Tab-separated table of C-alpha atoms in Angstrom:
chain	number	residue	atom	x	y	z
A	1	MET	CA	18.140	-62.777	25.566
A	2	ARG	CA	15.085	-61.350	24.482
A	3	LEU	CA	15.028	-57.371	25.042
A	4	THR	CA	12.738	-55.675	26.751
A	5	LEU	CA	9.989	-53.194	25.533
A	6	LYS	CA	11.817	-49.849	27.257
A	7	THR	CA	14.961	-51.596	26.168
A	8	ARG	CA	13.690	-51.522	21.929
A	9	GLU	CA	12.236	-48.100	22.099
A	10	GLN	CA	15.885	-46.858	23.341
A	11	VAL	CA	17.227	-48.794	20.613
A	12	LEU	CA	15.045	-47.447	17.695
A	13	LEU	CA	15.080	-44.051	19.474
A	14	SER	CA	19.208	-44.056	19.143
A	15	ILE	CA	18.745	-45.408	15.380
A	16	PHE	CA	16.479	-42.753	14.632
A	17	PHE	CA	18.810	-39.870	15.696
A	18	LEU	CA	21.836	-41.173	13.672
A	19	ILE	CA	19.396	-41.662	10.758
A	20	ILE	CA	18.429	-37.858	11.364
A	21	ALA	CA	22.245	-36.945	12.080
A	22	PHE	CA	22.872	-38.834	8.698
A	23	PHE	CA	20.783	-36.675	6.429
A	24	LEU	CA	22.044	-33.418	8.221
A	25	VAL	CA	25.904	-34.103	7.194
A	26	PHE	CA	25.301	-35.320	3.658
A	27	PHE	CA	22.357	-31.905	2.766
A	28	ALA	CA	25.031	-29.862	4.459
A	29	GLU	CA	27.646	-31.619	2.110
A	30	MET	CA	25.392	-30.748	-1.079
A	31	LEU	CA	25.188	-27.371	0.072
A	32	LEU	CA	28.094	-25.837	1.090
A	33	PRO	CA	32.046	-27.713	0.094
A	34	PHE	CA	33.391	-29.699	3.105
A	35	SER	CA	35.879	-26.853	4.211
A	36	GLU	CA	32.732	-24.683	5.105
A	37	THR	CA	30.681	-27.550	5.897
A	38	ILE	CA	32.668	-28.063	8.947
A	39	ASN	CA	33.481	-23.942	9.731
A	40	PHE	CA	30.147	-22.783	8.980
A	41	ASP	CA	28.833	-20.773	11.873
A	42	VAL	CA	24.980	-20.341	12.385
A	43	ILE	CA	25.391	-17.299	14.832
A	44	SER	CA	27.585	-15.233	12.976
A	45	GLN	CA	25.232	-16.341	9.514
A	46	SER	CA	22.591	-15.380	11.907
A	47	VAL	CA	24.042	-11.821	12.320
A	48	ARG	CA	24.694	-11.848	8.036
A	49	ILE	CA	20.935	-11.818	7.561
A	50	TYR	CA	19.623	-9.648	10.289
A	51	ARG	CA	22.348	-6.785	9.220
A	52	ALA	CA	20.990	-7.182	5.524
A	53	ARG	CA	17.418	-6.377	6.601
A	54	GLN	CA	17.723	-3.867	8.412
A	55	LYS	CA	20.290	-2.439	5.598
A	56	GLN	CA	17.182	-3.283	3.348
A	57	LYS	CA	15.090	-1.713	5.370
A	58	GLU	CA	17.359	1.124	5.640
A	59	ILE	CA	16.911	1.548	2.518
A	60	PHE	CA	13.404	1.037	1.889
A	61	ALA	CA	12.447	4.151	4.372
A	62	ALA	CA	15.245	6.595	2.713
A	63	TYR	CA	13.605	5.586	-0.671
A	64	ALA	CA	9.956	6.278	1.101
A	65	LYS	CA	10.957	10.065	2.038
A	66	LEU	CA	12.520	10.801	-1.017
A	67	LYS	CA	9.330	9.853	-3.045
A	68	GLN	CA	7.809	11.657	-0.169
A	69	LYS	CA	9.977	14.748	-1.457
A	70	VAL	CA	9.731	14.550	-4.946
A	71	LYS	CA	5.611	13.660	-4.700
A	72	PHE	CA	5.165	17.170	-2.023
A	73	LYS	CA	7.225	19.209	-5.472
A	74	GLU	CA	5.323	17.359	-8.036
A	75	ASP	CA	2.227	18.410	-6.455
A	76	GLU	CA	3.756	22.468	-5.233
A	77	PHE	CA	4.400	22.782	-8.930
A	78	ALA	CA	0.781	21.755	-10.202
A	79	LEU	CA	-0.955	23.133	-7.683
A	80	THR	CA	0.434	26.810	-9.702
A	81	LEU	CA	0.454	25.379	-12.925
A	82	ALA	CA	-3.791	24.907	-11.908
A	83	LYS	CA	-3.920	28.491	-10.176
A	84	THR	CA	-2.650	29.318	-13.379
A	85	GLU	CA	-4.600	27.122	-16.762
A	86	THR	CA	-7.697	27.220	-14.578
A	87	PRO	CA	-10.676	29.360	-16.846
A	88	ILE	CA	-12.268	32.333	-15.238
A	89	GLU	CA	-15.590	30.776	-16.824
A	90	SER	CA	-15.936	27.715	-14.683
A	91	ASN	CA	-17.619	28.359	-11.174
A	92	PHE	CA	-17.520	24.002	-10.654
A	93	TYR	CA	-16.019	23.435	-7.357
A	94	ALA	CA	-17.278	19.879	-5.532
A	95	VAL	CA	-18.718	20.115	-1.936
A	96	VAL	CA	-17.791	16.570	0.460
A	97	ASN	CA	-20.381	15.641	3.619
A	98	LEU	CA	-17.543	13.113	5.807
A	99	LEU	CA	-20.900	12.434	8.189
A	100	SER	CA	-23.230	11.207	5.003
A	101	ASN	CA	-20.754	10.401	2.962
A	102	THR	CA	-22.565	12.366	-0.193
A	103	LEU	CA	-20.291	14.744	-3.190
A	104	PHE	CA	-22.043	17.647	-4.254
A	105	LEU	CA	-20.757	19.313	-7.583
A	106	LYS	CA	-21.672	22.138	-7.274
A	107	LYS	CA	-21.553	26.068	-9.964
A	108	GLN	CA	-22.437	28.848	-7.839
A	109	ASP	CA	-25.054	28.376	-5.384
A	110	LEU	CA	-26.622	25.796	-7.124
A	111	VAL	CA	-26.157	21.721	-6.340
A	112	ILE	CA	-25.936	20.226	-10.347
A	113	ASN	CA	-25.327	16.988	-9.103
A	114	GLU	CA	-25.126	14.659	-6.007
A	115	PHE	CA	-23.165	11.450	-5.361
A	116	LYS	CA	-23.111	8.885	-2.883
A	117	ILE	CA	-19.238	8.713	-2.272
A	118	SER	CA	-16.429	6.089	0.529
A	119	ALA	CA	-14.203	8.087	2.210
A	120	GLY	CA	-11.017	6.910	4.689
A	121	ARG	CA	-12.443	4.795	7.524
A	122	GLY	CA	-10.125	6.143	9.910
A	123	ASP	CA	-8.125	3.625	11.127
A	124	THR	CA	-4.242	2.587	11.805
A	125	LEU	CA	-1.884	0.625	10.087
A	126	ILE	CA	1.432	0.102	11.937
A	127	ALA	CA	4.325	-1.804	10.354
A	128	PRO	CA	6.135	-4.076	12.252
A	129	TRP	CA	9.484	-1.636	11.788
A	130	GLY	CA	7.315	1.118	13.408
A	131	LYS	CA	6.215	3.165	10.125
A	132	LYS	CA	2.403	4.638	11.061
A	133	TRP	CA	-0.286	5.375	8.440
A	134	VAL	CA	-3.809	7.111	9.085
A	135	PHE	CA	-6.487	5.889	7.043
A	136	GLU	CA	-8.537	9.270	6.917
A	137	THR	CA	-9.769	11.651	4.589
A	138	PRO	CA	-8.386	15.087	4.870
A	139	THR	CA	-10.540	17.943	5.732
A	140	GLY	CA	-10.009	21.237	4.891
A	141	VAL	CA	-9.906	22.547	1.213
A	142	LEU	CA	-7.860	21.346	-1.628
A	143	ARG	CA	-7.844	21.351	-5.622
A	144	VAL	CA	-7.926	19.429	-8.176
A	145	LEU	CA	-3.773	18.838	-9.348
A	146	ARG	CA	-4.276	16.773	-12.021
A	147	LYS	CA	-6.852	15.256	-14.051
A	148	ILE	CA	-5.960	11.581	-15.358
A	149	LYS	CA	-7.480	9.231	-17.118
A	150	ASN	CA	-7.104	5.363	-17.211
A	151	PRO	CA	-5.510	6.052	-13.899
A	152	ILE	CA	-3.212	2.805	-12.370
A	153	TRP	CA	-2.388	2.687	-8.693
A	154	TYR	CA	0.858	2.780	-7.243
A	155	LYS	CA	-0.003	-0.346	-4.819
A	156	PRO	CA	1.769	0.721	-0.997
A	157	ASP	CA	4.045	-0.951	1.256
A	158	TRP	CA	1.155	-0.445	3.407
A	159	ALA	CA	-1.454	-2.450	1.047
A	160	PHE	CA	1.398	-5.809	0.994
A	161	LEU	CA	0.877	-5.358	4.445
A	162	GLU	CA	-2.074	-5.656	4.658
A	163	ALA	CA	-2.912	-8.552	2.276
A	164	LYS	CA	0.154	-10.207	4.291
A	165	GLU	CA	2.176	-10.211	1.126
A	166	SER	CA	5.865	-9.715	0.733
A	167	ILE	CA	7.180	-5.909	-0.218
A	168	PRO	CA	8.437	-6.368	-3.564
A	169	PRO	CA	11.211	-3.450	-4.429
A	170	PRO	CA	10.347	0.139	-5.339
A	171	ASN	CA	10.054	-0.778	-9.273
A	172	SER	CA	8.481	-3.962	-9.121
A	173	PRO	CA	6.029	-4.575	-12.051
A	174	LYS	CA	3.568	-5.942	-9.286
A	175	ARG	CA	2.554	-2.805	-7.745
A	176	LEU	CA	1.274	-1.400	-10.765
A	177	VAL	CA	-2.371	-2.758	-10.410
A	178	ARG	CA	-4.896	-1.427	-13.663
A	179	GLY	CA	-8.688	-0.937	-12.907
A	180	ILE	CA	-8.934	0.016	-9.151
A	181	LEU	CA	-8.831	2.638	-9.625
A	182	GLY	CA	-11.635	3.250	-12.153
A	183	ASP	CA	-12.013	5.036	-15.273
A	184	TYR	CA	-10.978	8.358	-13.976
A	185	ALA	CA	-8.985	10.200	-10.958
A	186	LEU	CA	-8.783	13.835	-10.015
A	187	ASP	CA	-5.347	13.922	-7.933
A	188	LEU	CA	-6.117	16.283	-5.098
A	189	GLY	CA	-1.988	16.370	-4.155
A	190	GLY	CA	-0.720	14.306	-0.561
A	191	GLY	CA	-1.870	11.025	-2.015
A	192	ILE	CA	-5.390	11.716	-2.048
A	193	MET	CA	-7.449	10.893	-5.184
A	194	LEU	CA	-11.017	11.427	-6.593
A	195	HIS	CA	-11.873	8.103	-8.344
A	196	GLY	CA	-13.882	5.658	-9.483
A	197	THR	CA	-13.892	2.476	-7.884
A	198	PRO	CA	-14.752	-1.707	-9.347
A	199	TYR	CA	-16.320	-1.788	-5.032
A	200	GLU	CA	-19.658	0.257	-5.746
A	201	HIS	CA	-21.883	-1.462	-3.881
A	202	LEU	CA	-19.509	0.297	-0.241
A	203	LEU	CA	-20.500	3.205	-1.506
A	204	GLY	CA	-21.980	5.434	1.534
A	205	GLN	CA	-19.085	3.530	3.967
A	206	ARG	CA	-16.367	5.160	5.115
A	207	VAL	CA	-14.534	1.881	3.662
A	208	SER	CA	-11.660	3.555	1.871
A	209	HIS	CA	-7.843	4.316	2.611
A	210	GLY	CA	-8.347	8.195	2.259
A	211	CYS	CA	-9.010	8.818	-1.115
A	212	ILE	CA	-12.453	9.357	-1.681
A	213	ARG	CA	-14.583	6.744	-4.594
A	214	LEU	CA	-17.457	7.318	-6.448
A	215	PRO	CA	-19.738	5.888	-8.511
A	216	LYS	CA	-19.088	5.390	-12.749
A	217	GLU	CA	-20.921	8.200	-14.148
A	218	GLY	CA	-20.261	10.513	-10.430
A	219	ILE	CA	-16.352	10.891	-11.288
A	220	LYS	CA	-17.271	10.558	-14.736
A	221	THR	CA	-19.069	14.156	-14.422
A	222	LEU	CA	-16.294	15.890	-12.411
A	223	TYR	CA	-14.202	14.739	-14.792
A	224	ASP	CA	-15.820	16.821	-17.464
A	225	SER	CA	-16.576	19.187	-15.327
A	226	MET	CA	-14.194	20.349	-12.632
A	227	PRO	CA	-11.723	21.819	-14.208
A	228	LEU	CA	-8.067	21.823	-12.979
A	229	GLY	CA	-7.223	24.398	-9.736
A	230	GLY	CA	-10.483	23.889	-9.105
A	231	LYS	CA	-11.299	23.725	-5.403
A	232	VAL	CA	-12.985	20.449	-3.668
A	233	TYR	CA	-14.496	21.525	0.398
A	234	ILE	CA	-14.244	18.774	2.497
A	235	PHE	CA	-15.386	18.723	6.183
A	236	GLY	CA	-17.225	16.588	8.872
A	237	LYS	CA	-14.338	14.861	10.471
């Protein structure tokens, strides 16, 4: 007796599902002992994985808070040290105009140099777990807390989120990036720096995540001229 087209389709579909079921059982047996395969609880395993991920997020959040406290204490100590080590005869200071994306190096009332900069772009990034970053350059009077040659960028969580990459552990070597901050950096505290950039074609635009980027000759001039404790006036938000 010849099978109808519909019957043949049903038979083939049944055979297909049997083959799929066979492979599922086969791979389950390869991955788990037979007794564990039978008792494998998908819901329990899913709950366990969810809890483990939540615990990992809590650990990262606690580490971020601790790192922020340590950074605050380091900045506080550096500021105290910078004030005591500032040469009395040095009158160099910097003025940053965010409206025109310009930095002026001044000595008393005289403008020594003028450089195009890139400041914070002013937008916000929110992580899936609720943490928020606002990428803007603070205004006010800041001081040079540290002067760094050949700075290494510690890539923060938001940078991995922006790149749609998985976030590595805090001590991962993936977080250490050379060259992105140029040859010199002046740390102003709170994660804000004056530094060089490989993206000099973007100078004059507000494209940074809060730091102030300068051309190569600009950051070298500031590094040589600005003393520890030197003031940086930022306005024009």
